[in-house]
XYZ file of C-alpha atoms in Angstrom:
667
model
C 87.018 88.585 241.376
C 83.564 86.576 240.585
C 80.976 87.282 237.898
C 78.493 88.125 240.873
C 80.886 90.378 242.343
C 81.635 92.382 239.183
C 78.177 92.866 238.220
C 77.328 93.983 242.160
C 79.943 96.463 241.689
C 78.802 97.753 238.232
C 75.277 98.327 239.512
C 76.903 100.145 242.477
C 78.584 102.194 240.333
C 75.949 103.543 238.567
C 74.346 105.008 241.924
C 74.091 108.972 241.388
C 76.789 109.566 244.264
C 78.622 106.402 243.279
C 78.895 107.879 240.056
C 79.625 111.592 241.028
C 82.925 110.709 243.217
C 84.330 108.284 240.429
C 84.036 111.044 237.511
C 87.286 111.868 237.859
C 87.728 112.954 241.746
C 91.197 112.312 243.129
C 91.490 111.290 246.449
C 93.774 113.239 248.842
C 93.695 111.739 252.125
C 91.269 110.476 254.716
C 89.372 111.951 258.085
C 90.844 111.159 261.614
C 88.506 113.475 263.958
C 84.871 114.366 262.787
C 82.056 116.179 264.928
C 78.858 117.640 263.729
C 80.813 120.852 262.461
C 84.416 120.183 261.547
C 86.504 117.262 260.279
C 90.435 117.316 260.541
C 91.872 115.960 257.135
C 95.264 113.847 256.760
C 97.282 114.131 254.213
C 100.422 114.541 252.403
C 102.597 116.422 250.016
C 102.548 113.733 247.355
C 98.718 113.356 247.390
C 98.427 117.135 247.315
C 100.566 117.578 244.023
C 98.826 114.690 242.466
C 95.671 116.497 243.029
C 96.931 119.595 241.456
C 96.687 121.435 244.745
C 94.138 122.156 247.632
C 93.345 126.143 248.029
C 91.973 127.537 251.251
C 88.292 127.758 250.652
C 88.159 124.604 248.722
C 85.856 121.967 248.283
C 86.535 118.254 249.596
C 84.246 115.085 249.415
C 84.367 112.865 252.353
C 82.965 109.775 251.742
C 82.737 106.015 253.413
C 83.576 103.004 251.123
C 85.990 100.819 249.571
C 88.376 101.039 246.603
C 87.829 98.615 244.004
C 88.960 97.371 240.969
C 86.024 98.827 239.268
C 86.139 102.305 241.301
C 85.390 103.537 244.495
C 82.107 101.966 245.879
C 80.451 104.100 248.476
C 78.945 102.243 251.631
C 76.054 104.501 251.670
C 74.624 107.117 249.312
C 75.887 109.995 251.492
C 78.776 112.302 250.721
C 79.793 114.965 253.010
C 80.895 118.378 251.941
C 83.956 119.891 253.292
C 85.456 123.453 252.922
C 88.932 123.913 253.617
C 89.640 126.363 256.672
C 93.332 126.119 256.717
C 95.571 123.626 258.471
C 95.533 121.553 261.621
C 98.330 120.466 263.872
C 99.008 116.503 263.947
C 98.987 114.627 267.414
C 102.703 114.605 266.824
C 103.262 117.974 265.536
C 105.761 118.939 268.230
C 107.904 115.802 266.834
C 107.562 116.447 263.650
C 108.750 120.010 264.002
C 111.707 119.143 265.805
C 112.642 116.543 263.135
C 111.916 119.350 260.256
C 113.912 121.551 262.137
C 117.098 119.220 262.152
C 116.585 118.907 258.712
C 116.679 121.989 257.757
C 119.734 122.564 260.159
C 121.948 119.817 259.179
C 121.078 120.234 255.274
C 122.263 123.759 255.537
C 125.272 123.111 257.593
C 126.741 120.890 255.079
C 125.283 122.551 251.861
C 123.260 119.549 250.769
C 119.931 119.108 249.894
C 116.897 117.966 252.089
C 116.645 114.595 250.820
C 120.330 114.082 251.195
C 119.710 114.064 254.933
C 116.698 111.840 255.645
C 115.933 108.231 254.950
C 112.868 107.475 252.784
C 110.486 106.737 255.840
C 111.635 109.967 257.451
C 110.707 111.669 254.320
C 107.086 110.156 254.133
C 106.703 111.097 257.680
C 107.552 114.832 257.377
C 105.428 115.255 254.165
C 102.013 114.432 256.424
C 99.949 117.337 257.391
C 96.349 118.083 257.919
C 93.479 120.189 256.853
C 91.454 121.773 259.336
C 87.967 121.984 257.109
C 84.245 123.198 258.299
C 81.496 120.672 257.594
C 78.971 122.337 254.768
C 76.511 119.685 254.436
C 75.474 116.219 253.069
C 74.712 115.246 249.911
C 72.300 111.952 249.709
C 69.500 110.068 247.908
C 66.474 109.140 249.470
C 66.583 105.360 247.825
C 69.008 103.519 246.289
C 67.932 103.760 242.958
C 69.764 104.721 240.308
C 67.745 107.598 239.034
C 66.931 108.828 242.527
C 67.418 112.848 242.814
C 70.406 113.961 244.450
C 69.070 115.892 247.933
C 71.311 118.213 250.160
C 70.979 119.251 253.880
C 72.954 121.680 255.861
C 74.308 119.381 258.132
C 75.115 115.342 258.725
C 72.828 113.408 260.546
C 75.475 111.587 262.131
C 79.166 110.841 263.238
C 81.021 107.934 262.687
C 84.086 107.945 264.233
C 85.946 105.135 262.925
C 88.558 105.675 260.106
C 86.309 104.793 256.959
C 85.879 108.196 255.561
C 87.972 109.045 252.295
C 88.222 112.611 250.854
C 88.464 113.350 247.285
C 89.209 116.919 245.900
C 86.904 117.167 243.123
C 87.266 116.919 239.460
C 86.971 120.188 237.004
C 83.133 118.727 236.243
C 82.192 117.573 239.630
C 83.758 121.096 240.991
C 81.778 122.758 238.194
C 78.524 121.146 239.370
C 79.133 121.258 243.096
C 79.159 125.675 242.344
C 75.908 125.226 240.631
C 73.719 122.893 242.777
C 70.797 123.017 242.626
C 70.453 122.951 238.760
C 67.030 124.665 237.484
C 64.514 122.121 236.509
C 64.559 124.333 233.291
C 67.656 124.282 231.807
C 67.562 127.385 229.773
C 67.065 129.367 233.436
C 70.989 128.328 233.775
C 73.630 131.462 232.907
C 76.987 130.644 233.100
C 78.144 133.524 235.084
C 81.913 132.561 235.565
C 84.060 130.157 236.871
C 85.239 129.014 240.077
C 88.226 130.971 241.456
C 89.229 129.780 245.222
C 92.502 131.909 245.198
C 94.380 135.178 243.692
C 96.831 133.010 243.144
C 96.035 130.547 240.064
C 98.926 128.598 239.122
C 97.604 125.488 240.087
C 94.256 125.609 239.288
C 95.521 126.503 235.667
C 97.718 123.174 235.780
C 95.105 121.162 237.042
C 92.423 122.607 234.834
C 90.094 123.575 237.660
C 89.844 127.033 236.555
C 87.595 125.773 233.639
C 84.983 124.721 236.079
C 81.981 126.635 234.904
C 79.420 128.380 237.611
C 76.046 128.324 236.521
C 73.301 130.282 238.484
C 69.498 130.330 238.449
C 68.081 133.052 237.117
C 65.076 133.294 238.309
C 66.873 133.479 241.841
C 67.254 137.057 241.126
C 63.592 138.188 239.804
C 61.455 139.706 242.384
C 64.116 139.135 245.065
C 67.333 141.647 246.359
C 70.615 141.046 245.333
C 73.461 142.942 246.962
C 76.871 143.632 245.165
C 79.493 144.482 247.229
C 83.125 145.588 246.660
C 85.832 148.756 245.779
C 85.604 151.100 242.943
C 87.172 149.078 240.186
C 86.306 145.800 240.746
C 83.659 144.775 238.387
C 80.925 145.542 240.221
C 79.237 146.993 237.025
C 79.960 144.370 234.888
C 78.463 142.063 237.470
C 75.016 143.954 237.148
C 75.090 144.226 233.465
C 75.069 140.404 233.329
C 72.554 140.137 235.532
C 70.486 142.765 233.637
C 70.763 141.306 230.114
C 69.828 137.816 231.429
C 67.004 138.832 233.195
C 65.837 140.379 229.925
C 66.875 137.169 228.133
C 64.452 134.932 230.753
C 61.385 137.544 230.154
C 61.629 136.856 226.172
C 61.929 133.181 226.833
C 59.408 132.460 229.194
C 57.095 135.138 227.991
C 57.148 137.014 230.797
C 56.923 140.851 230.857
C 59.445 142.281 233.349
C 60.513 145.573 233.593
C 63.917 146.882 234.687
C 64.691 150.180 235.965
C 68.423 151.205 236.123
C 69.251 154.437 238.177
C 72.804 155.440 236.783
C 74.704 158.075 238.404
C 77.535 158.081 235.935
C 76.154 157.378 232.507
C 77.681 153.973 231.808
C 74.630 152.099 231.509
C 72.949 154.429 229.463
C 75.842 154.912 226.542
C 77.603 152.409 224.738
C 81.120 151.634 226.032
C 84.044 152.932 223.966
C 86.338 150.055 224.509
C 84.204 147.168 223.465
C 81.213 148.966 221.375
C 78.475 147.226 223.464
C 76.125 148.310 226.082
C 72.685 147.698 227.677
C 70.828 150.057 225.549
C 72.101 147.757 222.391
C 69.315 145.266 223.684
C 66.541 147.374 221.958
C 66.131 149.096 218.470
C 63.592 151.495 219.226
C 61.540 152.652 222.695
C 59.507 149.734 222.312
C 62.370 147.907 224.417
C 64.394 150.504 225.745
C 64.219 153.907 227.162
C 66.652 155.966 228.800
C 66.095 158.845 230.262
C 68.437 161.677 230.074
C 68.797 165.714 231.003
C 69.813 166.284 226.950
C 67.789 163.321 224.826
C 68.801 162.922 221.313
C 66.111 163.695 218.937
C 67.744 161.130 216.611
C 67.229 158.447 219.010
C 63.859 157.178 220.010
C 65.042 155.658 223.021
C 66.058 158.637 224.490
C 63.384 160.476 226.640
C 63.262 163.783 228.539
C 64.321 163.016 231.927
C 63.650 166.703 232.578
C 59.940 168.216 234.689
C 58.374 171.282 233.873
C 58.733 173.019 237.403
C 55.874 175.057 236.722
C 53.826 172.119 236.064
C 51.300 171.431 239.341
C 51.397 167.752 238.545
C 54.866 167.586 239.658
C 54.635 170.544 241.838
C 55.889 168.189 245.137
C 58.578 167.291 243.137
C 59.603 170.662 242.199
C 59.571 171.676 246.014
C 61.775 168.410 247.103
C 64.438 168.944 244.641
C 64.750 172.724 245.029
C 64.343 171.876 248.984
C 67.431 169.565 248.938
C 69.580 171.589 246.538
C 69.300 174.693 249.347
C 69.902 172.104 252.364
C 73.638 173.191 252.635
C 72.285 177.145 253.440
C 71.975 176.432 256.907
C 71.080 179.889 257.940
C 67.919 180.851 259.715
C 66.393 182.643 256.166
C 67.241 179.265 254.426
C 65.905 177.043 257.273
C 62.470 179.445 256.963
C 62.456 178.998 253.519
C 62.299 175.317 253.337
C 59.621 175.052 256.101
C 57.348 176.455 253.706
C 54.860 174.043 252.737
C 53.496 174.035 249.138
C 50.942 171.216 248.896
C 47.586 172.363 247.433
C 44.652 172.588 249.645
C 41.169 171.558 248.816
C 39.699 174.732 246.670
C 36.179 174.709 248.950
C 39.001 175.760 251.715
C 38.624 179.104 250.052
C 41.073 181.135 252.655
C 43.507 178.135 252.663
C 43.601 178.435 248.632
C 44.363 181.445 248.815
C 47.332 181.306 251.204
C 48.547 178.605 248.905
C 48.586 180.617 245.640
C 50.344 183.198 247.100
C 53.290 181.062 248.179
C 52.936 179.613 244.964
C 53.205 182.854 243.197
C 56.697 183.808 245.438
C 57.685 180.140 244.479
C 57.289 180.069 240.474
C 58.689 183.884 240.868
C 61.599 182.249 242.294
C 62.331 179.924 239.797
C 61.990 182.322 236.950
C 64.787 184.826 238.943
C 66.758 181.859 239.098
C 66.600 181.431 235.221
C 63.938 178.461 235.110
C 62.621 179.643 231.630
C 58.957 178.906 230.474
C 56.674 181.043 228.228
C 53.534 180.298 230.394
C 51.854 178.426 233.058
C 50.939 174.904 231.999
C 47.566 175.104 234.403
C 46.095 178.215 235.482
C 46.936 179.905 238.629
C 44.087 182.130 239.986
C 44.733 184.291 243.132
C 42.999 186.770 245.304
C 44.502 190.075 245.911
C 43.086 193.679 246.792
C 41.890 195.448 243.454
C 43.210 198.811 244.618
C 47.227 197.801 244.665
C 46.492 195.712 242.005
C 45.418 197.774 239.484
C 48.821 199.773 240.571
C 50.665 196.660 239.756
C 48.895 196.131 236.117
C 49.684 199.368 235.114
C 52.972 199.241 235.823
C 53.091 195.443 234.650
C 50.251 194.852 231.881
C 51.327 191.333 230.987
C 52.325 189.766 234.307
C 48.460 189.439 235.442
C 44.527 189.084 234.213
C 41.406 190.013 235.676
C 39.821 186.308 236.519
C 36.240 186.701 236.339
C 35.075 188.327 239.487
C 36.712 191.311 240.965
C 39.446 190.920 243.574
C 40.523 187.819 241.298
C 43.702 187.466 239.347
C 45.333 185.022 237.069
C 49.076 184.947 236.901
C 49.980 184.617 233.096
C 53.731 183.446 233.234
C 56.627 182.603 235.276
C 57.826 186.102 234.504
C 54.802 187.646 235.517
C 54.838 185.998 238.923
C 58.527 187.241 239.327
C 57.219 190.670 238.478
C 54.019 189.955 241.032
C 56.272 188.662 244.056
C 58.924 191.521 243.998
C 56.035 193.578 243.833
C 54.318 192.544 246.900
C 57.170 191.974 249.011
C 58.034 195.244 248.743
C 54.477 196.507 250.021
C 53.750 194.785 252.782
C 51.124 197.448 254.391
C 49.451 197.316 250.603
C 49.280 193.102 250.954
C 49.225 192.661 254.882
C 47.713 189.062 254.460
C 50.477 188.011 252.274
C 52.830 188.535 254.862
C 51.438 187.017 257.284
C 53.826 184.278 258.605
C 51.646 182.571 260.986
C 49.210 181.545 258.122
C 50.658 182.164 254.755
C 54.475 181.073 253.705
C 54.623 183.691 250.855
C 57.471 185.560 253.159
C 59.271 182.641 253.687
C 59.808 182.337 250.002
C 60.307 185.862 249.035
C 62.770 186.883 252.135
C 65.315 184.644 249.959
C 65.493 186.563 246.709
C 67.971 188.671 247.641
C 70.176 185.855 249.111
C 72.607 184.448 246.617
C 73.543 181.231 248.624
C 69.889 180.021 247.978
C 69.560 181.182 244.100
C 72.761 180.228 243.495
C 72.006 176.593 245.167
C 68.720 176.655 242.927
C 70.818 177.178 240.046
C 72.431 173.926 239.923
C 69.459 172.032 239.537
C 68.212 174.006 236.186
C 69.244 171.449 233.958
C 66.656 169.358 235.328
C 63.580 171.706 234.448
C 62.208 171.586 230.561
C 59.535 173.526 229.783
C 58.332 171.439 227.084
C 58.218 168.075 229.182
C 54.824 166.876 230.481
C 53.672 164.853 233.496
C 55.756 163.309 236.213
C 58.646 160.950 235.372
C 57.635 158.544 237.887
C 54.511 157.976 236.257
C 56.233 157.506 232.603
C 58.772 154.681 234.341
C 55.869 153.061 235.918
C 54.203 152.614 232.177
C 57.751 151.391 230.968
C 57.698 148.735 233.780
C 54.421 147.409 232.954
C 55.307 147.150 229.234
C 58.351 145.031 230.533
C 60.785 147.581 229.082
C 64.265 148.276 229.875
C 65.011 151.732 231.448
C 67.830 153.864 232.489
C 67.681 156.704 234.378
C 70.539 158.993 233.488
C 71.803 161.267 236.749
C 75.098 162.023 235.628
C 73.916 165.345 235.176
C 72.809 165.921 238.771
C 74.762 166.180 242.388
C 74.273 163.864 244.983
C 71.290 165.476 246.755
C 69.515 165.795 243.239
C 70.207 162.066 242.640
C 68.860 161.071 245.636
C 65.970 163.329 245.801
C 64.736 162.119 242.375
C 65.939 158.224 242.880
C 63.457 158.510 246.035
C 60.566 160.155 244.319
C 60.675 157.737 241.667
C 60.871 154.614 244.005
C 58.206 156.042 246.181
C 55.868 156.540 243.005
C 56.465 152.835 241.657
C 55.768 151.628 245.468
C 52.549 153.339 245.461
C 51.083 152.261 241.857
C 52.340 148.734 243.126
C 50.031 149.080 246.489
C 47.209 150.530 244.211
C 47.410 147.487 242.151
C 47.732 145.081 244.938
C 44.453 146.362 246.627
C 42.691 146.341 243.938
C 43.347 142.484 243.506
C 45.331 143.224 240.260
C 47.891 140.598 239.518
C 51.320 142.671 240.408
C 53.577 143.780 238.147
C 57.249 142.029 237.295
C 60.044 144.307 238.001
C 63.711 145.195 238.692
C 65.295 148.297 240.114
C 68.740 148.547 240.037
C 70.767 151.043 242.096
C 74.503 151.700 241.100
C 76.478 153.565 244.222
C 73.538 152.769 246.659
C 75.871 154.623 249.390
C 74.888 157.840 248.023
C 70.992 157.126 248.212
C 70.599 154.670 251.349
C 70.752 156.177 254.878
C 71.341 153.487 257.637
C 68.355 153.888 260.267
C 67.811 157.573 259.406
C 63.890 157.177 258.747
C 60.751 155.398 259.905
C 59.969 152.410 256.923
C 57.247 154.402 255.817
C 59.510 157.790 255.260
C 62.578 155.645 253.423
C 61.552 154.141 250.028
C 64.362 151.464 250.251
C 63.767 150.458 253.578
C 59.917 149.660 252.403
C 61.105 148.712 249.267
C 62.939 145.832 251.080
C 59.565 145.278 253.518
C 57.052 145.640 250.770
C 58.525 144.097 247.559
C 58.058 140.626 247.871
C 54.107 140.820 247.735
C 54.784 143.274 245.055
C 57.264 141.345 242.430
C 59.237 143.945 242.667
C 63.502 143.352 242.460
C 66.332 145.100 244.062
C 69.988 145.116 242.664
C 72.209 147.690 244.488
C 75.786 147.949 244.342
C 77.983 149.846 246.569
C 81.467 149.551 248.653
C 79.963 150.413 251.871
C 78.004 147.418 253.476
C 77.756 149.523 256.375
C 75.732 152.037 254.627
C 72.380 149.800 253.941
C 70.159 149.431 256.349
C 70.052 146.347 258.318
C 66.817 145.626 257.438
C 67.206 145.612 253.794
C 70.617 143.484 254.280
C 68.072 140.959 256.429
C 65.818 140.708 253.374
C 68.674 140.386 250.512
C 68.804 136.976 248.928
C 72.071 137.275 246.857
C 75.025 138.228 247.938
C 78.112 138.752 245.495
C 80.697 140.118 247.322
C 84.154 141.629 245.809
C 87.536 142.985 247.789
C 86.512 145.287 250.252
C 89.537 147.109 251.942
C 88.255 147.951 255.535
C 87.617 145.507 258.476
C 84.698 147.941 259.133
C 82.522 146.620 256.227
C 84.076 142.742 256.822
C 82.808 142.884 260.100
C 79.005 144.086 258.997
C 79.393 141.502 256.393
C 80.242 138.500 258.686
C 77.140 138.879 260.248
C 75.320 137.352 257.290
C 75.565 133.427 256.077
C 79.291 132.626 256.981
C 81.063 135.138 255.175
C 83.107 135.425 258.000
C 85.335 132.534 256.656
C 86.103 134.708 253.220
C 86.799 137.760 254.921
C 90.680 137.254 254.976
C 90.300 136.799 251.319
C 87.949 139.710 250.727
C 90.361 142.243 252.205
C 93.536 140.434 250.812
C 92.564 139.622 247.208
C 91.981 142.852 244.901
C 91.253 140.915 241.688
C 88.804 142.289 239.160
C 85.572 140.266 239.156
C 86.493 137.782 241.849
C 83.937 137.465 244.003
C 82.167 135.122 246.711
C 78.601 134.562 245.909
C 75.465 133.072 247.872
C 72.268 133.223 245.803
C 68.793 132.618 246.855
C 68.578 128.868 245.900
C 72.355 128.241 246.424
C 73.397 125.950 249.483
C 76.376 127.596 250.327
C 78.923 130.793 249.516
C 80.694 129.911 245.822
C 84.149 131.973 244.864
C 83.382 133.146 241.490
C 85.600 134.642 238.380
C 82.685 136.368 237.121
C 82.600 136.502 233.271
C 83.625 139.672 231.562
C 79.993 141.075 230.156
C 80.680 141.258 226.167
C 78.155 141.694 222.855
C 77.576 137.822 222.675
C 75.202 138.344 225.557
C 73.757 141.277 224.391
C 73.052 139.230 220.870
C 71.417 136.101 222.900
C 69.117 138.209 224.480
C 68.003 140.294 221.424
C 67.428 136.930 219.488
C 65.772 135.573 222.246
C 63.557 138.978 222.100
C 62.818 138.148 218.151
C 65.629 141.007 217.150
C 68.648 140.281 214.553
C 71.895 140.321 216.285
C 74.039 143.304 216.180
C 77.081 143.607 214.636
C 78.966 145.899 216.655
C 81.834 146.647 214.036
C 79.100 148.346 212.100
C 77.024 150.091 214.945
C 77.325 153.721 214.796
C 76.578 154.333 218.385
């Protein structure tokens, strides 16, 4: 080789894609059939063994060029990215099968090894096979400059039919680059979420070292966008969510951005420190300025814990209290149960004196029902003034001197307490002739509520939500959480004490409140509040196609979240439980094991997850996911790293806090 040729090759080897292919990639064969969507790669057993194996779903690089003493020189700065779908028959496949059959038969009959009944040429011929590959796209540079950025197109713009394409299996380093492409502009935004994993069987990957190929994601992809985490129970969904929440927390600190995160926690696993590894999301902060955990029974010794309860007698949350009671009694499907739930407790304008009076009478019945069901409170937070006939009320006040009091003008009375409301409701309920307007079912809902007092089906159902009542609580939890989001806190709502219906109602109310507040801010032309909403066991909260967008806060969130900069991470084992409108607006996908083709058929409608459905159903390994991110160009199979305390401490240090030694943590 002349000096000129050597210099020319040296220059070529420094071009970005030429350098990439020469970074330890191993040749495994060549393309002998190519079209715009697929390629067939000729290979043999020797090349596959030398490369360390080629798994189904694995990446291959097809390049046109020549082998030189200095390395492989590309004809053009283009690399076609292939994914192995399976095997393909060779043109002489039938002849090869006949020969293999003869070898197996003769070796078995003579009791010798297969090599003993074949010659070298025959053995070489029998080792040939082919891969059926999907064309994912093309890496290319727009110029031949050494520092030209590598671009990616999700197709190929030309088909060369001559046998010019050699095929390489990526090295560990190149595989990591492929799995992490494109790299974020700011290196700090790259999170090592796991390592590439193509197959459940990992022997070949362990031997070749490709099991060490790190996968980095751009944390910014997950902020203000929707992310789905699908998988059966115990397949690592919670581990993935903890990793993402911690990464977003760290990202906010490093970029000086206030990003609130709200987790709906149905099992209490996010609200508490894990007993096995002694770490948890609550350790991201030391006090309520950073982390707030809303629980039915908060600890007075921990400022991070806040009451989840609402005062059911507080008229600021009357709509929430009525919603919870209505949902709790939904299983009571009798006529009186349906009549009870049809009652309306929306307070009318006080200038509508007749309407306000009827509302007050119905509210007396509701507060009395709560008291009957054990919702204790010494008094009512706001004065409840009602009109009533003076004569019958005089008799009532004589029998119950502490229940009501005269309120100014004659015929106007103030209910003093929940116990007073119960006494008055029972008195009025038994004396329809003295209080005819209260019992007018056409215009007043008093009777609809009073009529269930004697039915244990309703009262026992209401008993189940009593833990969510706190007479000392003030205001709406939804408003408290909005303030947390504005302050950039991590807020965890521990819903482990409620049944599914209570969890659903409370979650929807909170999301609706946040959406309404974000909408108000948007209409006022104020900057949006960055926030993330995280939902575990989402199939218990979502319902597919059941309601209009305006009535379904989750679908509304999927439609409106982008303009409000509200992100959503939802985890479930049921793809079919998620509204199609939400799936269509989901940017990031992490798919672990699913055991039903009913679910995978739905999943197959999105991106090219159809290719992965056999693996998704078959491989049950914990943390093994197929991932497509917002900026990612293709699906990457990943073994998600285990969430550990080092992640928590990195986020704490980024926030200006000291690391926590879990050995000394007394949580």
